Tab-separated table of C-alpha atoms in Angstrom:
chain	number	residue	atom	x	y	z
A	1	UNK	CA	132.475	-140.326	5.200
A	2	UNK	CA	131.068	-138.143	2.656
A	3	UNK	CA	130.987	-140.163	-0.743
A	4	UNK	CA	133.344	-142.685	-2.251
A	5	UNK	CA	136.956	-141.958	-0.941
A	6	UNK	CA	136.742	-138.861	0.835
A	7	UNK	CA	136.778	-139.801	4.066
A	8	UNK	CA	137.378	-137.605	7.506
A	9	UNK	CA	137.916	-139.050	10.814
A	10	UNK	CA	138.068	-136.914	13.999
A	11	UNK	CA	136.113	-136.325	16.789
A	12	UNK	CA	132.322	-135.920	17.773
A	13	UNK	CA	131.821	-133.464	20.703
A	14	UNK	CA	128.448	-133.673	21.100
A	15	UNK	CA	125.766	-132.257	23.452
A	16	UNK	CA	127.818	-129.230	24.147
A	17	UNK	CA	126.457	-125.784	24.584
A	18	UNK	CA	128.373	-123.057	22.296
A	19	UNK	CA	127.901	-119.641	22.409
A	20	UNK	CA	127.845	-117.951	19.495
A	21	UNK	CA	128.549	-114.398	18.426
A	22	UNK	CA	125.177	-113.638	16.523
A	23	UNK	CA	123.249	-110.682	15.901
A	24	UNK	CA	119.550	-110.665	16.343
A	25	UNK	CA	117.408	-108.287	13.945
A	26	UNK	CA	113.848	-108.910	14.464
A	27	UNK	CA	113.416	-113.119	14.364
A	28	UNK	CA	116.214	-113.441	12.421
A	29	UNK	CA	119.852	-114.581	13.589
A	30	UNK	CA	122.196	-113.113	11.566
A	31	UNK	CA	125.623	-115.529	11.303
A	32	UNK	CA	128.042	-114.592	8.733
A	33	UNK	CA	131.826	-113.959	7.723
A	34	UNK	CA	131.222	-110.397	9.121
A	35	UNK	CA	129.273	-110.746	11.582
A	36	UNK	CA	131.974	-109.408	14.260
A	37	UNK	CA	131.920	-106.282	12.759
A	38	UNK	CA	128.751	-105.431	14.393
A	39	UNK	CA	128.798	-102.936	17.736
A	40	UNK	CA	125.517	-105.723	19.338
A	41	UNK	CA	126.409	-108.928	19.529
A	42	UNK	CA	124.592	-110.826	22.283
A	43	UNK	CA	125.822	-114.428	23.423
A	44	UNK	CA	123.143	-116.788	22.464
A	45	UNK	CA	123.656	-120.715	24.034
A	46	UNK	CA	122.681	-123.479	21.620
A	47	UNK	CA	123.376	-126.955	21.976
A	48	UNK	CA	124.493	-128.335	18.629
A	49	UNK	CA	126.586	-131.253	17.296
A	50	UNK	CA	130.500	-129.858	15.986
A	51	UNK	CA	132.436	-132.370	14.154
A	52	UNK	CA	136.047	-131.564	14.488
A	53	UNK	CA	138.397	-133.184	11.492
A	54	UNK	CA	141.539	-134.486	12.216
A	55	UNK	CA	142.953	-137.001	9.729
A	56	UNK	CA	141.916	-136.609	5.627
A	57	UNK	CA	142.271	-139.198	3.042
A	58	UNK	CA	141.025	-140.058	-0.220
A	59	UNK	CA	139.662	-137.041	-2.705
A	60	UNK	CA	140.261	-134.402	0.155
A	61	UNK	CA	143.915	-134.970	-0.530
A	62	UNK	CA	143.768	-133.204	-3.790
A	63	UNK	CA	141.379	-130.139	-2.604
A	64	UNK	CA	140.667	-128.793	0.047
A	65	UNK	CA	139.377	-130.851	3.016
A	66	UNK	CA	136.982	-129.015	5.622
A	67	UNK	CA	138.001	-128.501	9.237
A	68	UNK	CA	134.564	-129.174	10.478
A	69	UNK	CA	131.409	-129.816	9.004
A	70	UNK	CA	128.075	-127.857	9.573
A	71	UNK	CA	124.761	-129.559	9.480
A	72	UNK	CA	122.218	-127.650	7.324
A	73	UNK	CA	120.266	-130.566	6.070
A	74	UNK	CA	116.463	-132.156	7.368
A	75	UNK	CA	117.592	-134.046	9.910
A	76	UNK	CA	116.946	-133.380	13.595
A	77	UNK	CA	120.462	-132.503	14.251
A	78	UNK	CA	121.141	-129.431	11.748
A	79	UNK	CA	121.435	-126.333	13.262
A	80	UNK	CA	118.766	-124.948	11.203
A	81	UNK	CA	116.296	-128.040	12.929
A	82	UNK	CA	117.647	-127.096	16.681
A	83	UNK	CA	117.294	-123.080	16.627
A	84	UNK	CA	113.657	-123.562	15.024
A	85	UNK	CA	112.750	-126.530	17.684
A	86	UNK	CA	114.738	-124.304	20.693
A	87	UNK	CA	111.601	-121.350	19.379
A	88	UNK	CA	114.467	-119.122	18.364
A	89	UNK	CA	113.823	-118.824	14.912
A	90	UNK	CA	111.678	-119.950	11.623
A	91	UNK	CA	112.671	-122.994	10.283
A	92	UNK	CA	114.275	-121.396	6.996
A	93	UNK	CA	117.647	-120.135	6.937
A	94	UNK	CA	119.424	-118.333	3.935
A	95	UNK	CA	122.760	-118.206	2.386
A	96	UNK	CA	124.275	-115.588	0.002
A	97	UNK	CA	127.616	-115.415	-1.940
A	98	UNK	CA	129.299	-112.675	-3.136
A	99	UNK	CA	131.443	-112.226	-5.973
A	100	UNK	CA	134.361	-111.288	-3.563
A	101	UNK	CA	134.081	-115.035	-2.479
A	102	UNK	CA	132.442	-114.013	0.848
A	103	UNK	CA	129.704	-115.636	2.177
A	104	UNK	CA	127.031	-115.259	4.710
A	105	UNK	CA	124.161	-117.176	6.233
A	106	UNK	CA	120.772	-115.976	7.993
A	107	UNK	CA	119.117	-118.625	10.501
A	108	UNK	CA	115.523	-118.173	10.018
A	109	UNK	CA	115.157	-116.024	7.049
A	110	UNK	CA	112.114	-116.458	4.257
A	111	UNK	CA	113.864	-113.894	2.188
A	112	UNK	CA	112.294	-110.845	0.985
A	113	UNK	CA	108.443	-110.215	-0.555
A	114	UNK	CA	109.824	-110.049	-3.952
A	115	UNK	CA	111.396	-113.069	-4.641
A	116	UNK	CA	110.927	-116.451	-7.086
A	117	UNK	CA	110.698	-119.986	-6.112
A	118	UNK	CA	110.321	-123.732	-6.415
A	119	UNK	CA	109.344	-126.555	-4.479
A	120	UNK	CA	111.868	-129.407	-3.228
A	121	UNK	CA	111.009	-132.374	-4.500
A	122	UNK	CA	111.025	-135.875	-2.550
A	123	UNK	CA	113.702	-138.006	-3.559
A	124	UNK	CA	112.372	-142.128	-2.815
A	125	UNK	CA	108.844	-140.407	-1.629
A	126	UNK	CA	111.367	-138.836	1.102
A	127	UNK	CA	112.239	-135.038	1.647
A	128	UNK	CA	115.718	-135.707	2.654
A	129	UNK	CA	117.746	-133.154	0.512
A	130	UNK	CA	117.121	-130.220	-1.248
A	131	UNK	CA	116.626	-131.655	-4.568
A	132	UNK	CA	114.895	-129.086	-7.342
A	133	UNK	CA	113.082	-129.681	-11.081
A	134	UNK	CA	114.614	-127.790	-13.868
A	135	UNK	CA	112.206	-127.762	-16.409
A	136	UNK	CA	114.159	-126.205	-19.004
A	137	UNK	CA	117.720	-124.133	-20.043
A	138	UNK	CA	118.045	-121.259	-21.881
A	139	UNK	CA	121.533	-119.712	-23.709
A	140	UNK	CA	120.910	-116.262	-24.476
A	141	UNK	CA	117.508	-115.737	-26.207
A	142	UNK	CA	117.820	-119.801	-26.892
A	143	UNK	CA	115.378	-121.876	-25.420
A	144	UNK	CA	116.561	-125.296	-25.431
A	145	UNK	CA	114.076	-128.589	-25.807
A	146	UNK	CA	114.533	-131.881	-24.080
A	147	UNK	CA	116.913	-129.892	-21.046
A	148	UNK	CA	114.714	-130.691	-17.876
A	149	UNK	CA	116.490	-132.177	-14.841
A	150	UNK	CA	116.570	-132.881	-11.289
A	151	UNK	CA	119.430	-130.576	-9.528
A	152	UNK	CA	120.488	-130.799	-5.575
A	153	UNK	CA	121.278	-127.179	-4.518
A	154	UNK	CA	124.368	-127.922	-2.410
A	155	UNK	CA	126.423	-124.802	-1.592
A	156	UNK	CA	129.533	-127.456	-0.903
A	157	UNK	CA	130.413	-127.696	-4.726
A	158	UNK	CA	132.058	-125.145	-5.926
A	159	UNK	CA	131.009	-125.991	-9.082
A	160	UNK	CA	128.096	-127.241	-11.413
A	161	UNK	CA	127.417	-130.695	-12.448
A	162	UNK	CA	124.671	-131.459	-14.884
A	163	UNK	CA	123.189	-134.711	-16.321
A	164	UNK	CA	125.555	-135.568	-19.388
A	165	UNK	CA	122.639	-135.027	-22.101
A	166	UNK	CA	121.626	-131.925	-20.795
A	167	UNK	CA	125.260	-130.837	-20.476
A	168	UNK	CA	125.863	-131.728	-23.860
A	169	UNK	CA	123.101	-129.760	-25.442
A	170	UNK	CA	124.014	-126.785	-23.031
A	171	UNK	CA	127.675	-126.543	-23.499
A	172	UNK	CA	127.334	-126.563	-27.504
A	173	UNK	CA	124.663	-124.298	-27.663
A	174	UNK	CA	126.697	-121.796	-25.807
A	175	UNK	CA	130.042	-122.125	-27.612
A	176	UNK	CA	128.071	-121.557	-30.480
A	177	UNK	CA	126.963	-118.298	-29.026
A	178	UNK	CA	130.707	-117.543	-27.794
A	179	UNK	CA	132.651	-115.283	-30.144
A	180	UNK	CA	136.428	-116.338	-28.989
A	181	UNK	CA	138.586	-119.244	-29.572
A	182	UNK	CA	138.305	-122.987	-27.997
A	183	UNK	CA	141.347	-123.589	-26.418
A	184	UNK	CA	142.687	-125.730	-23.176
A	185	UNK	CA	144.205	-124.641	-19.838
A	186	UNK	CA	146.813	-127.334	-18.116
A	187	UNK	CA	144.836	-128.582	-14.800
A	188	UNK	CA	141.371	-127.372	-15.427
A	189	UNK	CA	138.386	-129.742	-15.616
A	190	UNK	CA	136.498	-128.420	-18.085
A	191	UNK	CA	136.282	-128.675	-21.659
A	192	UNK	CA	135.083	-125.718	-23.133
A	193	UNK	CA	137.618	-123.388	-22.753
A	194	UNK	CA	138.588	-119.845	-24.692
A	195	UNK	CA	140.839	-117.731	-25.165
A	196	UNK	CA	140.445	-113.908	-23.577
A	197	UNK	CA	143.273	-110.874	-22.418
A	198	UNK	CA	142.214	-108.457	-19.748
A	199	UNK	CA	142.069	-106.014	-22.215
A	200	UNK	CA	139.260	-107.448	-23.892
A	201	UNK	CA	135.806	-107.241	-22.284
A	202	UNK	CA	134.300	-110.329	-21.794
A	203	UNK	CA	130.555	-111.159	-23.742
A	204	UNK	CA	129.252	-114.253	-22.261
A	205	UNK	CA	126.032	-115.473	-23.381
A	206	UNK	CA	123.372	-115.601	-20.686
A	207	UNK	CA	122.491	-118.743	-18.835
A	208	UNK	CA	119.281	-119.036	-17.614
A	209	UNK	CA	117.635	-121.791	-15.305
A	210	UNK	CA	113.831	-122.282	-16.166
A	211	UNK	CA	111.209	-123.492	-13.176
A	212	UNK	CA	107.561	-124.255	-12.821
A	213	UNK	CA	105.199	-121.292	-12.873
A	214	UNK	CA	108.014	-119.442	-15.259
A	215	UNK	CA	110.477	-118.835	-12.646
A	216	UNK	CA	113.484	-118.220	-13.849
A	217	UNK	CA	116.805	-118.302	-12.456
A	218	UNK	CA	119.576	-116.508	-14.281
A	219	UNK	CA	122.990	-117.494	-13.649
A	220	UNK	CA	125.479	-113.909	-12.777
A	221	UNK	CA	128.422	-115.328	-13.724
A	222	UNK	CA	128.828	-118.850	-15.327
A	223	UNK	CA	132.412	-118.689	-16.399
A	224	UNK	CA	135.776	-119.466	-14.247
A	225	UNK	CA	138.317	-116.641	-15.001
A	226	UNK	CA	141.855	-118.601	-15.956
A	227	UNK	CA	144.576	-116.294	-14.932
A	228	UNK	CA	148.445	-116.151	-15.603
A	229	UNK	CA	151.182	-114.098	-14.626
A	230	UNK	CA	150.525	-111.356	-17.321
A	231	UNK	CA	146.867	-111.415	-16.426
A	232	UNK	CA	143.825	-112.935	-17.624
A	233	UNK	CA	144.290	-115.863	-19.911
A	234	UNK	CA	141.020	-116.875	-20.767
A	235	UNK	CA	138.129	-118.501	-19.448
A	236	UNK	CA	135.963	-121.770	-19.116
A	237	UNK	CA	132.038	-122.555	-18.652
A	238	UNK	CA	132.619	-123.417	-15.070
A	239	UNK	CA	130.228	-126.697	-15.940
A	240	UNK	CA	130.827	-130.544	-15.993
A	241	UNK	CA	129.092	-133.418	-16.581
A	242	UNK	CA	127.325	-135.994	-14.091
A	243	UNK	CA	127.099	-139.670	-13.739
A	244	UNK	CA	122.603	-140.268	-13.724
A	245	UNK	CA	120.194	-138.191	-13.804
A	246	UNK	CA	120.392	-135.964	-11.015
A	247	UNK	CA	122.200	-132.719	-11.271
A	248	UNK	CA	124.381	-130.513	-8.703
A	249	UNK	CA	123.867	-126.500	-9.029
A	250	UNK	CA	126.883	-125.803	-6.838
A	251	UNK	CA	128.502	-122.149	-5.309
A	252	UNK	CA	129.303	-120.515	-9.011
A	253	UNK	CA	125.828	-120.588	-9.994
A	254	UNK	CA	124.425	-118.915	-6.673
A	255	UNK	CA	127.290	-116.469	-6.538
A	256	UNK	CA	124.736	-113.089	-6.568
A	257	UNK	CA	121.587	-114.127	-4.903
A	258	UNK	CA	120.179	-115.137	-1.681
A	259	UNK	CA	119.328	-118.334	-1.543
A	260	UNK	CA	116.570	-119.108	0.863
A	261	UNK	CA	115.715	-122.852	2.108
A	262	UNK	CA	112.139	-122.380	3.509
A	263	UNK	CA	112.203	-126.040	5.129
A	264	UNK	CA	108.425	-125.066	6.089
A	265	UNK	CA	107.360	-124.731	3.108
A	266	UNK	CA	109.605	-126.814	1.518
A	267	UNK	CA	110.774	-125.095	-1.117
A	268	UNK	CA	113.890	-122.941	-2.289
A	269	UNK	CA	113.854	-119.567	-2.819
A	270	UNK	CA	115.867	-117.271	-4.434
A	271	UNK	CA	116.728	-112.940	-5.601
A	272	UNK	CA	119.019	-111.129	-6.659
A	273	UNK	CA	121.531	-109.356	-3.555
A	274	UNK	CA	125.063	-107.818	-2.357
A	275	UNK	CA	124.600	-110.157	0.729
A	276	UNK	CA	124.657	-106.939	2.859
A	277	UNK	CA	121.679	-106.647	4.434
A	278	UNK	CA	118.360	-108.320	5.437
A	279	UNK	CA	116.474	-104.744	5.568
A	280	UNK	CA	113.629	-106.265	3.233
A	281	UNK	CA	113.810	-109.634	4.622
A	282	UNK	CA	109.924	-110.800	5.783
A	283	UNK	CA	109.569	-110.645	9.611
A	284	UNK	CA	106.981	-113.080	10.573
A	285	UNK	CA	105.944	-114.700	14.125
A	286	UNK	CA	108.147	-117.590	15.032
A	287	UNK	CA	105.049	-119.680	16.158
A	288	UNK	CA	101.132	-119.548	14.669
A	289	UNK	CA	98.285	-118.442	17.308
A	290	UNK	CA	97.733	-121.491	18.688
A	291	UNK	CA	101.379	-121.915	19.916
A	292	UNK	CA	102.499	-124.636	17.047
A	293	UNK	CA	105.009	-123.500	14.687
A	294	UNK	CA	103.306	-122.458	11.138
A	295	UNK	CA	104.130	-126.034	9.071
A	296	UNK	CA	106.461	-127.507	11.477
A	297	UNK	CA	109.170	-129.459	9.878
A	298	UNK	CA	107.740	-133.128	9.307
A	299	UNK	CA	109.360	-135.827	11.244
A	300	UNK	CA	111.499	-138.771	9.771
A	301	UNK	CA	107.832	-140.796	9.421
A	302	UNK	CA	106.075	-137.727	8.303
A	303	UNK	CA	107.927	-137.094	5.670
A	304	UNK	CA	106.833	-139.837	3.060
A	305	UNK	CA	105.000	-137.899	-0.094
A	306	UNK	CA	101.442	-139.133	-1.133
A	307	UNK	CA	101.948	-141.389	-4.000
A	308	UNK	CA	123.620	-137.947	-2.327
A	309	UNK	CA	133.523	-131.232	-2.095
A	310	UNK	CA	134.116	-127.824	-0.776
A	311	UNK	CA	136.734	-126.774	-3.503
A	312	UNK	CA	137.897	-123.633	-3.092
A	313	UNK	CA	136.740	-121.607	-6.325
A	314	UNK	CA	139.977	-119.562	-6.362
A	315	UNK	CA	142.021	-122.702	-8.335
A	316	UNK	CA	140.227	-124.452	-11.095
A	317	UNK	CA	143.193	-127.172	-11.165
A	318	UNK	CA	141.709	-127.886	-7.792
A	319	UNK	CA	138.377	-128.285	-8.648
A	320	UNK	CA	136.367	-131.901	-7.874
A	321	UNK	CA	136.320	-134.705	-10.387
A	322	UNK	CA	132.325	-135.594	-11.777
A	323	UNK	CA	130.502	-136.604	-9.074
A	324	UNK	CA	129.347	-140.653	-8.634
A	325	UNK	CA	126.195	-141.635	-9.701
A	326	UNK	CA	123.133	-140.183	-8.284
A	327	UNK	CA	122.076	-143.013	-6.855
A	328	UNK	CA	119.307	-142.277	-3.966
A	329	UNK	CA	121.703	-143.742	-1.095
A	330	UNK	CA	124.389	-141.777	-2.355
A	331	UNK	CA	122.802	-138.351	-2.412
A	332	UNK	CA	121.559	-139.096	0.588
A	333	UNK	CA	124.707	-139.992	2.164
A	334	UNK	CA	126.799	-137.302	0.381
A	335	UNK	CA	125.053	-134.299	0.689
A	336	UNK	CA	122.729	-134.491	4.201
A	337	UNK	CA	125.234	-132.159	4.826
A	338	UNK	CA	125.575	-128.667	3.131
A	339	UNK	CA	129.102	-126.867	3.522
A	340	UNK	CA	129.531	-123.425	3.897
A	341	UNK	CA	133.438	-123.150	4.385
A	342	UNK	CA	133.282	-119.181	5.699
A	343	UNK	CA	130.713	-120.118	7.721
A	344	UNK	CA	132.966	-122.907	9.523
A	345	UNK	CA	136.024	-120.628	9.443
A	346	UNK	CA	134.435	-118.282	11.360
A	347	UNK	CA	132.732	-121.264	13.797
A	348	UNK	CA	136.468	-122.065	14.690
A	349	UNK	CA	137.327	-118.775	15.261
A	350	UNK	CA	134.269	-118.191	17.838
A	351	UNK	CA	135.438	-121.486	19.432
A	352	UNK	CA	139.630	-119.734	19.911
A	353	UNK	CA	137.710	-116.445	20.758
A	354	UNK	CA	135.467	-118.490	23.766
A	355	UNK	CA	137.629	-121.246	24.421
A	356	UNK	CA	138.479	-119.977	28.388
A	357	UNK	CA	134.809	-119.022	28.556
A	358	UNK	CA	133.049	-122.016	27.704
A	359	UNK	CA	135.856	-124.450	29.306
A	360	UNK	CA	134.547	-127.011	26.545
A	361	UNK	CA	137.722	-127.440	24.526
């Protein structure tokens, strides 16, 4: 169970070994939608934990439910968690989308030299999600005061939620800036809507994402193209509110960068990329010196501090109603799993492609 009434119920097989078509480029496994189109592929065995859905119910009815889920969370049995422990890579992994909806993942990248970042912050004195501070939003050459929030980075919304004060101050400050007509599009979720042709070009204010230390995060593409059968219609801020405080920057505002979760360091990572390459990816030892990783993921006890619906982007009408209320069990609950939906298409393919080989299924 994922959240309030979206439910899957299938089957665990656990403790299996898989083998998995990945491509190794110096300490980094490379495992994405086209990864088969590489000439050296070598088998690699890792035990992991495959949840295979069976029966939906609840929300998943409406959208699109997930086959299988894939663990990319904290906890001990994300894949990220057994390939670092297993010495076979850093305990960071990356994901990038591209605007052609593709999407690709790299098991122990720290992303390039040149690149900005955060910290995660502790949610209950925990690290048990990837939760972020925003200190601030910006609409064009706007600035705007009193917009700070927390935001989990979850790659299994396909769109972005935001605390309803901030949203409100964000989505008026950018109609203001937009030069078409409001209008409304049957089945979409959003509010602010306009009107567009394909002949027109499209001027969409800049959104912009402001961190500690001035790192700045500026969204490619925050608008959801409404199409008809003469063409483009118009278009919507691809943004809705949220229930508490606690945000959700989902798949349309990473759409154009590689987004690295450096569970070492514990903190996200991001720059600009066509998700084609990891040629200026850093390529550091997967263990320090003295044997012991370099900041070795902290256990469930070690992880105190000092002092919670993959919708396919290509419908809006299909897109997921606000999320509950941030409450800390919720998050928790709801998002210790990140979803990745080309990555698990292409699991289930390596599973048909193996099946007589591994004797598993």
């Amino acid at each position: 169970m994922t959240s309030d009434g979206y439910i899957t119920r299938g089957l665990i097989l656990a403790h299996r070994t898989f083998r998995f078509l990945l491509h190794w480029m110096l300490g980094v496994i490379y495992f994405g939608f086209h990864a088969i189109a590489y000439n050296v592929l070598p088998y690699l065995p890792v035990t992991i934990v495959v949840w295979c859905g069976m029966n939906q119910s609840g929300g998943y009815l409406d959208g699109v439910a997930p086959d299988g889920l894939m663990g990319l969370g904290l906890g001990e049995l994300a894949v990220p968690s057994i390939l670092a422990k297993a010495g076979l890579v850093r305990n960071s992994f990356s994901m990038c989308f591209n605007e052609d909806d593709s999407g690709r993942i790299f098991f122990g990248d720290l992303g390039p030299a040149r690149q900005q970042s955060t910290s995660f912050l502790p949610l209950d004195g925990i690290y048990k999600t990837y939760i972020v501070g925003v200190e601030g939003c910006c609409i064009g050459n706007s600035c705007l005061k009193q917009t700070n929030f927390r935001a989990l980075i979850d790659s299994g919304t396909s769109f972005t939620f935001l605390p309803d004060d901030v949203y409100e101050k964000i989505t008026k400050e950018f109609d203001r800036h937009v030069n078409a007509t409001r209008s409304s599009y049957e089945g979409s979720p959003w509010r602010y809507c306009y009107e567009s042709s394909s002949q027109e070009s499209l001027e969409v204010p800049s959104l912009t994402l402001v961190f500690p230390l001035n790192n700045s995060f500026v969204v490619h593409n925050p608008v959801f193209t409404i199409h008809g059968d003469q063409g483009v219609l118009g278009f919507c801020l691809a943004i809705q509110p949220a229930d508490g405080d606690i945000g959700t920057i989902g798949q349309n505002f990473m759409t154009g960068y590689r987004m690295v979760f450096d569970r070492e360091s514990l903190k996200l990572a991001w720059s600009r990329s066509n998700c084609q390459d990891l040629s200026d990816g850093k390529r550091m030892p997967l263990a320090s010196p003295s044997g012991t990783p370099l900041n070795p993921l902290p256990t469930n006890e070690q992880q105190s501090s000092p002092g919670g619906h993959a919708v396919a982007p290509a419908v809006a009408g299909r897109a997921p109603s606000k999320p509950s209320a941030a409450s800390s069990q919720l998050i928790a609950s709801r998002f210790c799993l990140l979803r990745l939906l080309p990555e698990l298409l292409l699991l289930v393919n390596i599973i048909s492609v193996f099946k007589a080989d591994t004797g598993i299924i």
